[in-house]
JSON list of C-alpha atoms in Angstrom, two decimals:
[
{"chain": "A", "resi": 1, "resn": "HIS", "atom": "CA", "xyz": [0.00, 0.00, 0.00]},
{"chain": "A", "resi": 2, "resn": "PHE", "atom": "CA", "xyz": [2.83, 2.43, 0.84]},
{"chain": "A", "resi": 3, "resn": "ALA", "atom": "CA", "xyz": [4.79, 1.46, -2.28]},
{"chain": "A", "resi": 4, "resn": "VAL", "atom": "CA", "xyz": [1.84, 2.30, -4.53]},
{"chain": "A", "resi": 5, "resn": "GLU", "atom": "CA", "xyz": [1.46, 5.67, -2.83]},
{"chain": "A", "resi": 6, "resn": "ALA", "atom": "CA", "xyz": [5.20, 6.31, -3.19]},
{"chain": "A", "resi": 7, "resn": "PHE", "atom": "CA", "xyz": [5.09, 5.73, -6.93]},
{"chain": "A", "resi": 8, "resn": "ASP", "atom": "CA", "xyz": [2.06, 8.04, -7.24]},
{"chain": "A", "resi": 9, "resn": "LEU", "atom": "CA", "xyz": [4.31, 10.70, -5.72]},
{"chain": "A", "resi": 10, "resn": "GLU", "atom": "CA", "xyz": [7.08, 9.84, -8.23]},
{"chain": "A", "resi": 11, "resn": "ALA", "atom": "CA", "xyz": [9.37, 8.33, -5.60]},
{"chain": "A", "resi": 12, "resn": "VAL", "atom": "CA", "xyz": [12.85, 7.54, -6.85]},
{"chain": "A", "resi": 13, "resn": "ASP", "atom": "CA", "xyz": [13.20, 4.38, -4.76]},
{"chain": "A", "resi": 14, "resn": "TYR", "atom": "CA", "xyz": [11.59, 2.48, -1.92]},
{"chain": "A", "resi": 15, "resn": "VAL", "atom": "CA", "xyz": [13.90, 1.41, 0.91]},
{"chain": "A", "resi": 16, "resn": "LEU", "atom": "CA", "xyz": [12.66, -1.04, 3.53]},
{"chain": "A", "resi": 17, "resn": "LYS", "atom": "CA", "xyz": [13.86, -1.36, 7.12]},
{"chain": "A", "resi": 18, "resn": "PRO", "atom": "CA", "xyz": [16.32, -2.58, 8.22]},
{"chain": "A", "resi": 19, "resn": "VAL", "atom": "CA", "xyz": [18.30, -0.41, 5.81]},
{"chain": "A", "resi": 20, "resn": "SER", "atom": "CA", "xyz": [21.63, -1.71, 4.54]},
{"chain": "A", "resi": 21, "resn": "ALA", "atom": "CA", "xyz": [24.34, 0.81, 3.66]},
{"chain": "A", "resi": 22, "resn": "ASP", "atom": "CA", "xyz": [24.65, -0.67, 0.16]},
{"chain": "A", "resi": 23, "resn": "ARG", "atom": "CA", "xyz": [20.91, -0.39, -0.53]},
{"chain": "A", "resi": 24, "resn": "LEU", "atom": "CA", "xyz": [20.79, 3.19, 0.78]},
{"chain": "A", "resi": 25, "resn": "GLU", "atom": "CA", "xyz": [23.78, 4.15, -1.38]},
{"chain": "A", "resi": 26, "resn": "ARG", "atom": "CA", "xyz": [22.04, 2.80, -4.53]},
{"chain": "A", "resi": 27, "resn": "ALA", "atom": "CA", "xyz": [18.87, 4.75, -3.67]},
{"chain": "A", "resi": 28, "resn": "ILE", "atom": "CA", "xyz": [20.86, 7.97, -3.23]},
{"chain": "A", "resi": 29, "resn": "GLU", "atom": "CA", "xyz": [22.69, 7.41, -6.53]},
{"chain": "A", "resi": 30, "resn": "ARG", "atom": "CA", "xyz": [19.33, 6.98, -8.26]},
{"chain": "A", "resi": 31, "resn": "ALA", "atom": "CA", "xyz": [18.01, 10.21, -6.73]},
{"chain": "A", "resi": 32, "resn": "VAL", "atom": "CA", "xyz": [21.10, 12.16, -7.80]},
{"chain": "A", "resi": 33, "resn": "ALA", "atom": "CA", "xyz": [20.85, 10.72, -11.34]},
{"chain": "A", "resi": 34, "resn": "ARG", "atom": "CA", "xyz": [17.17, 11.68, -11.63]},
{"chain": "A", "resi": 35, "resn": "ARG", "atom": "CA", "xyz": [17.91, 15.19, -10.39]},
{"chain": "A", "resi": 36, "resn": "GLY", "atom": "CA", "xyz": [20.53, 15.51, -13.14]},
{"chain": "A", "resi": 37, "resn": "GLN", "atom": "CA", "xyz": [18.01, 14.33, -15.74]},
{"chain": "A", "resi": 38, "resn": "ARG", "atom": "CA", "xyz": [15.53, 17.00, -14.64]},
{"chain": "A", "resi": 39, "resn": "ARG", "atom": "CA", "xyz": [18.18, 19.71, -15.00]},
{"chain": "A", "resi": 40, "resn": "GLN", "atom": "CA", "xyz": [19.09, 18.38, -18.43]},
{"chain": "A", "resi": 41, "resn": "ARG", "atom": "CA", "xyz": [15.42, 18.34, -19.51]},
{"chain": "A", "resi": 42, "resn": "ALA", "atom": "CA", "xyz": [14.93, 21.90, -18.26]},
{"chain": "A", "resi": 43, "resn": "SER", "atom": "CA", "xyz": [17.89, 23.12, -20.29]},
{"chain": "A", "resi": 44, "resn": "GLN", "atom": "CA", "xyz": [16.49, 21.67, -23.52]},
{"chain": "A", "resi": 45, "resn": "PHE", "atom": "CA", "xyz": [13.68, 24.26, -23.52]},
{"chain": "A", "resi": 46, "resn": "LEU", "atom": "CA", "xyz": [14.03, 27.73, -25.01]},
{"chain": "A", "resi": 47, "resn": "ASP", "atom": "CA", "xyz": [14.78, 30.72, -22.79]},
{"chain": "A", "resi": 48, "resn": "GLU", "atom": "CA", "xyz": [14.79, 33.25, -25.61]},
{"chain": "A", "resi": 49, "resn": "LEU", "atom": "CA", "xyz": [13.74, 33.72, -29.20]},
{"chain": "A", "resi": 50, "resn": "TRP", "atom": "CA", "xyz": [15.47, 35.86, -31.82]},
{"chain": "A", "resi": 51, "resn": "VAL", "atom": "CA", "xyz": [12.93, 37.46, -34.15]},
{"chain": "A", "resi": 52, "resn": "PRO", "atom": "CA", "xyz": [13.47, 39.64, -37.22]},
{"chain": "A", "resi": 53, "resn": "HIS", "atom": "CA", "xyz": [11.99, 43.12, -36.83]},
{"chain": "A", "resi": 54, "resn": "ARG", "atom": "CA", "xyz": [12.54, 45.73, -39.53]},
{"chain": "A", "resi": 55, "resn": "SER", "atom": "CA", "xyz": [16.30, 45.63, -40.19]},
{"chain": "A", "resi": 56, "resn": "GLU", "atom": "CA", "xyz": [17.38, 44.01, -36.93]},
{"chain": "A", "resi": 57, "resn": "LEU", "atom": "CA", "xyz": [17.04, 40.87, -34.84]},
{"chain": "A", "resi": 58, "resn": "LEU", "atom": "CA", "xyz": [15.34, 41.28, -31.47]},
{"chain": "A", "resi": 59, "resn": "ARG", "atom": "CA", "xyz": [15.91, 39.00, -28.49]},
{"chain": "A", "resi": 60, "resn": "ILE", "atom": "CA", "xyz": [12.64, 38.15, -26.79]},
{"chain": "A", "resi": 61, "resn": "ALA", "atom": "CA", "xyz": [12.64, 36.28, -23.50]},
{"chain": "A", "resi": 62, "resn": "VAL", "atom": "CA", "xyz": [10.21, 33.35, -23.62]},
{"chain": "A", "resi": 63, "resn": "SER", "atom": "CA", "xyz": [8.93, 34.55, -20.23]},
{"chain": "A", "resi": 64, "resn": "GLU", "atom": "CA", "xyz": [7.54, 37.68, -21.99]},
{"chain": "A", "resi": 65, "resn": "VAL", "atom": "CA", "xyz": [5.47, 35.67, -24.50]},
{"chain": "A", "resi": 66, "resn": "HIS", "atom": "CA", "xyz": [1.85, 35.15, -23.41]},
{"chain": "A", "resi": 67, "resn": "GLN", "atom": "CA", "xyz": [0.25, 33.78, -26.58]},
{"chain": "A", "resi": 68, "resn": "ILE", "atom": "CA", "xyz": [1.42, 32.14, -29.80]},
{"chain": "A", "resi": 69, "resn": "ASP", "atom": "CA", "xyz": [-0.78, 31.88, -32.89]},
{"chain": "A", "resi": 70, "resn": "ALA", "atom": "CA", "xyz": [-0.09, 29.83, -36.02]},
{"chain": "A", "resi": 71, "resn": "GLU", "atom": "CA", "xyz": [-0.08, 31.60, -39.38]},
{"chain": "A", "resi": 72, "resn": "ARG", "atom": "CA", "xyz": [0.80, 28.93, -41.98]},
{"chain": "A", "resi": 73, "resn": "ASP", "atom": "CA", "xyz": [4.55, 28.22, -41.61]},
{"chain": "A", "resi": 74, "resn": "TYR", "atom": "CA", "xyz": [4.96, 31.15, -39.23]},
{"chain": "A", "resi": 75, "resn": "VAL", "atom": "CA", "xyz": [3.99, 31.84, -35.65]},
{"chain": "A", "resi": 76, "resn": "ARG", "atom": "CA", "xyz": [2.88, 35.17, -34.24]},
{"chain": "A", "resi": 77, "resn": "LEU", "atom": "CA", "xyz": [4.33, 35.82, -30.79]},
{"chain": "A", "resi": 78, "resn": "HIS", "atom": "CA", "xyz": [2.22, 38.08, -28.57]},
{"chain": "A", "resi": 79, "resn": "VAL", "atom": "CA", "xyz": [4.43, 39.90, -26.07]},
{"chain": "A", "resi": 80, "resn": "GLY", "atom": "CA", "xyz": [3.94, 42.49, -23.34]},
{"chain": "A", "resi": 81, "resn": "GLY", "atom": "CA", "xyz": [1.11, 43.67, -21.12]},
{"chain": "A", "resi": 82, "resn": "PRO", "atom": "CA", "xyz": [-2.21, 45.32, -21.97]},
{"chain": "A", "resi": 83, "resn": "GLU", "atom": "CA", "xyz": [-0.67, 48.80, -22.33]},
{"chain": "A", "resi": 84, "resn": "ALA", "atom": "CA", "xyz": [2.35, 47.82, -24.42]},
{"chain": "A", "resi": 85, "resn": "GLN", "atom": "CA", "xyz": [1.29, 44.72, -26.32]},
{"chain": "A", "resi": 86, "resn": "ARG", "atom": "CA", "xyz": [3.36, 43.87, -29.40]},
{"chain": "A", "resi": 87, "resn": "SER", "atom": "CA", "xyz": [3.45, 40.94, -31.78]},
{"chain": "A", "resi": 88, "resn": "TYR", "atom": "CA", "xyz": [6.23, 39.50, -33.90]},
{"chain": "A", "resi": 89, "resn": "LEU", "atom": "CA", "xyz": [6.20, 37.04, -36.79]},
{"chain": "A", "resi": 90, "resn": "LEU", "atom": "CA", "xyz": [8.71, 34.19, -36.66]},
{"chain": "A", "resi": 91, "resn": "LEU", "atom": "CA", "xyz": [9.41, 31.65, -39.41]},
{"chain": "A", "resi": 92, "resn": "GLN", "atom": "CA", "xyz": [8.68, 28.50, -37.40]},
{"chain": "A", "resi": 93, "resn": "THR", "atom": "CA", "xyz": [5.78, 26.05, -37.35]},
{"chain": "A", "resi": 94, "resn": "ILE", "atom": "CA", "xyz": [3.64, 25.97, -34.23]},
{"chain": "A", "resi": 95, "resn": "ALA", "atom": "CA", "xyz": [4.38, 22.24, -33.78]},
{"chain": "A", "resi": 96, "resn": "GLY", "atom": "CA", "xyz": [8.13, 22.84, -34.01]},
{"chain": "A", "resi": 97, "resn": "LEU", "atom": "CA", "xyz": [7.99, 25.66, -31.48]},
{"chain": "A", "resi": 98, "resn": "GLU", "atom": "CA", "xyz": [5.73, 23.70, -29.12]},
{"chain": "A", "resi": 99, "resn": "GLU", "atom": "CA", "xyz": [8.38, 20.96, -28.82]},
{"chain": "A", "resi": 100, "resn": "ARG", "atom": "CA", "xyz": [10.93, 23.54, -27.67]},
{"chain": "A", "resi": 101, "resn": "LEU", "atom": "CA", "xyz": [8.70, 25.25, -25.06]},
{"chain": "A", "resi": 102, "resn": "ASP", "atom": "CA", "xyz": [8.55, 24.13, -21.45]},
{"chain": "A", "resi": 103, "resn": "PRO", "atom": "CA", "xyz": [5.21, 22.31, -20.93]},
{"chain": "A", "resi": 104, "resn": "GLU", "atom": "CA", "xyz": [5.24, 23.56, -17.33]},
{"chain": "A", "resi": 105, "resn": "GLN", "atom": "CA", "xyz": [4.89, 27.11, -18.71]},
{"chain": "A", "resi": 106, "resn": "PHE", "atom": "CA", "xyz": [2.97, 26.70, -21.99]},
{"chain": "A", "resi": 107, "resn": "ILE", "atom": "CA", "xyz": [0.00, 24.63, -23.14]},
{"chain": "A", "resi": 108, "resn": "ARG", "atom": "CA", "xyz": [-1.46, 24.14, -26.59]},
{"chain": "A", "resi": 109, "resn": "ILE", "atom": "CA", "xyz": [-5.22, 24.69, -26.55]},
{"chain": "A", "resi": 110, "resn": "HIS", "atom": "CA", "xyz": [-5.95, 24.57, -30.28]},
{"chain": "A", "resi": 111, "resn": "ARG", "atom": "CA", "xyz": [-4.17, 23.53, -33.47]},
{"chain": "A", "resi": 112, "resn": "SER", "atom": "CA", "xyz": [-3.40, 27.20, -34.00]},
{"chain": "A", "resi": 113, "resn": "THR", "atom": "CA", "xyz": [-2.90, 28.48, -30.42]},
{"chain": "A", "resi": 114, "resn": "ILE", "atom": "CA", "xyz": [-0.44, 28.01, -27.56]},
{"chain": "A", "resi": 115, "resn": "LEU", "atom": "CA", "xyz": [-0.95, 29.92, -24.31]},
{"chain": "A", "resi": 116, "resn": "ARG", "atom": "CA", "xyz": [1.31, 30.71, -21.41]},
{"chain": "A", "resi": 117, "resn": "ARG", "atom": "CA", "xyz": [-0.32, 28.85, -18.51]},
{"chain": "A", "resi": 118, "resn": "ASP", "atom": "CA", "xyz": [-0.38, 31.88, -16.21]},
{"chain": "A", "resi": 119, "resn": "ASN", "atom": "CA", "xyz": [-2.24, 33.80, -18.94]},
{"chain": "A", "resi": 120, "resn": "ILE", "atom": "CA", "xyz": [-5.28, 31.53, -18.37]},
{"chain": "A", "resi": 121, "resn": "ARG", "atom": "CA", "xyz": [-7.71, 32.80, -15.71]},
{"chain": "A", "resi": 122, "resn": "GLY", "atom": "CA", "xyz": [-10.19, 29.95, -16.04]},
{"chain": "A", "resi": 123, "resn": "LEU", "atom": "CA", "xyz": [-12.01, 27.45, -18.24]},
{"chain": "A", "resi": 124, "resn": "ARG", "atom": "CA", "xyz": [-15.63, 27.83, -19.30]},
{"chain": "A", "resi": 125, "resn": "HIS", "atom": "CA", "xyz": [-18.01, 25.18, -20.64]},
{"chain": "A", "resi": 126, "resn": "ASP", "atom": "CA", "xyz": [-20.09, 26.71, -23.42]},
{"chain": "A", "resi": 127, "resn": "GLY", "atom": "CA", "xyz": [-22.34, 23.68, -23.90]},
{"chain": "A", "resi": 128, "resn": "LEU", "atom": "CA", "xyz": [-22.35, 20.73, -26.32]},
{"chain": "A", "resi": 129, "resn": "GLY", "atom": "CA", "xyz": [-18.75, 19.81, -25.47]},
{"chain": "A", "resi": 130, "resn": "VAL", "atom": "CA", "xyz": [-17.39, 23.24, -26.37]},
{"chain": "A", "resi": 131, "resn": "TRP", "atom": "CA", "xyz": [-14.93, 24.76, -23.90]},
{"chain": "A", "resi": 132, "resn": "SER", "atom": "CA", "xyz": [-13.13, 28.10, -23.82]},
{"chain": "A", "resi": 133, "resn": "ALA", "atom": "CA", "xyz": [-10.07, 29.38, -22.01]},
{"chain": "A", "resi": 134, "resn": "GLU", "atom": "CA", "xyz": [-10.71, 32.72, -20.32]},
{"chain": "A", "resi": 135, "resn": "LEU", "atom": "CA", "xyz": [-7.59, 34.85, -20.38]},
{"chain": "A", "resi": 136, "resn": "VAL", "atom": "CA", "xyz": [-6.47, 37.33, -17.73]},
{"chain": "A", "resi": 137, "resn": "ASN", "atom": "CA", "xyz": [-7.22, 40.19, -20.15]},
{"chain": "A", "resi": 138, "resn": "GLY", "atom": "CA", "xyz": [-10.87, 39.09, -20.41]},
{"chain": "A", "resi": 139, "resn": "ASP", "atom": "CA", "xyz": [-10.64, 37.47, -23.86]},
{"chain": "A", "resi": 140, "resn": "ALA", "atom": "CA", "xyz": [-11.94, 33.94, -24.39]},
{"chain": "A", "resi": 141, "resn": "LEU", "atom": "CA", "xyz": [-10.35, 31.47, -26.81]},
{"chain": "A", "resi": 142, "resn": "ARG", "atom": "CA", "xyz": [-11.95, 28.21, -27.90]},
{"chain": "A", "resi": 143, "resn": "ILE", "atom": "CA", "xyz": [-10.22, 25.00, -26.86]},
{"chain": "A", "resi": 144, "resn": "GLY", "atom": "CA", "xyz": [-9.94, 22.41, -29.63]},
{"chain": "A", "resi": 145, "resn": "ARG", "atom": "CA", "xyz": [-11.35, 18.94, -28.93]},
{"chain": "A", "resi": 146, "resn": "THR", "atom": "CA", "xyz": [-7.94, 17.37, -29.56]},
{"chain": "A", "resi": 147, "resn": "TYR", "atom": "CA", "xyz": [-6.40, 19.45, -26.75]},
{"chain": "A", "resi": 148, "resn": "LEU", "atom": "CA", "xyz": [-9.32, 19.51, -24.30]},
{"chain": "A", "resi": 149, "resn": "GLY", "atom": "CA", "xyz": [-8.15, 16.49, -22.27]},
{"chain": "A", "resi": 150, "resn": "ARG", "atom": "CA", "xyz": [-4.69, 17.98, -21.77]},
{"chain": "A", "resi": 151, "resn": "VAL", "atom": "CA", "xyz": [-6.13, 21.38, -20.79]},
{"chain": "A", "resi": 152, "resn": "LYS", "atom": "CA", "xyz": [-8.54, 19.79, -18.30]},
{"chain": "A", "resi": 153, "resn": "ALA", "atom": "CA", "xyz": [-5.67, 17.71, -16.84]},
{"chain": "A", "resi": 154, "resn": "MET", "atom": "CA", "xyz": [-3.75, 20.96, -16.28]},
{"chain": "A", "resi": 155, "resn": "ALA", "atom": "CA", "xyz": [-6.74, 22.13, -14.23]},
{"chain": "A", "resi": 156, "resn": "GLY", "atom": "CA", "xyz": [-6.82, 18.86, -12.26]},
{"chain": "A", "resi": 157, "resn": "ARG", "atom": "CA", "xyz": [-9.94, 17.49, -14.00]}
]
């Protein structure tokens, strides 16, 4: 019963009493290895994007991006707050960019839309299986059926 609960909590190992030094050492090595894997996974995600703007390249921190929309083989990055909102076009498919974004920070809600998770205020059921994501700025964006399960899982449903 405790082992099942431990794995639900993503335990690295399960050590039973009496604990032998050898067994404890292996458990610690496993924990250290997993911690290294998490760091490595975190570093594979983008921290910044370089986008062409007029005659220059601008560096945009991924943390500034709150919405990404697909436009054929391009994506439109929406950056900034309500007063100073800007958007930039980047030659990149939405699927290609999604793979390089941290899923802890971003979630795809539609085949043409990725949102920063903290840009979502709530989810609304509009009837007949249609759901919308309510954004912090008051806008509502429809959630595609393909992505609904993942979005609900984010909300603990």
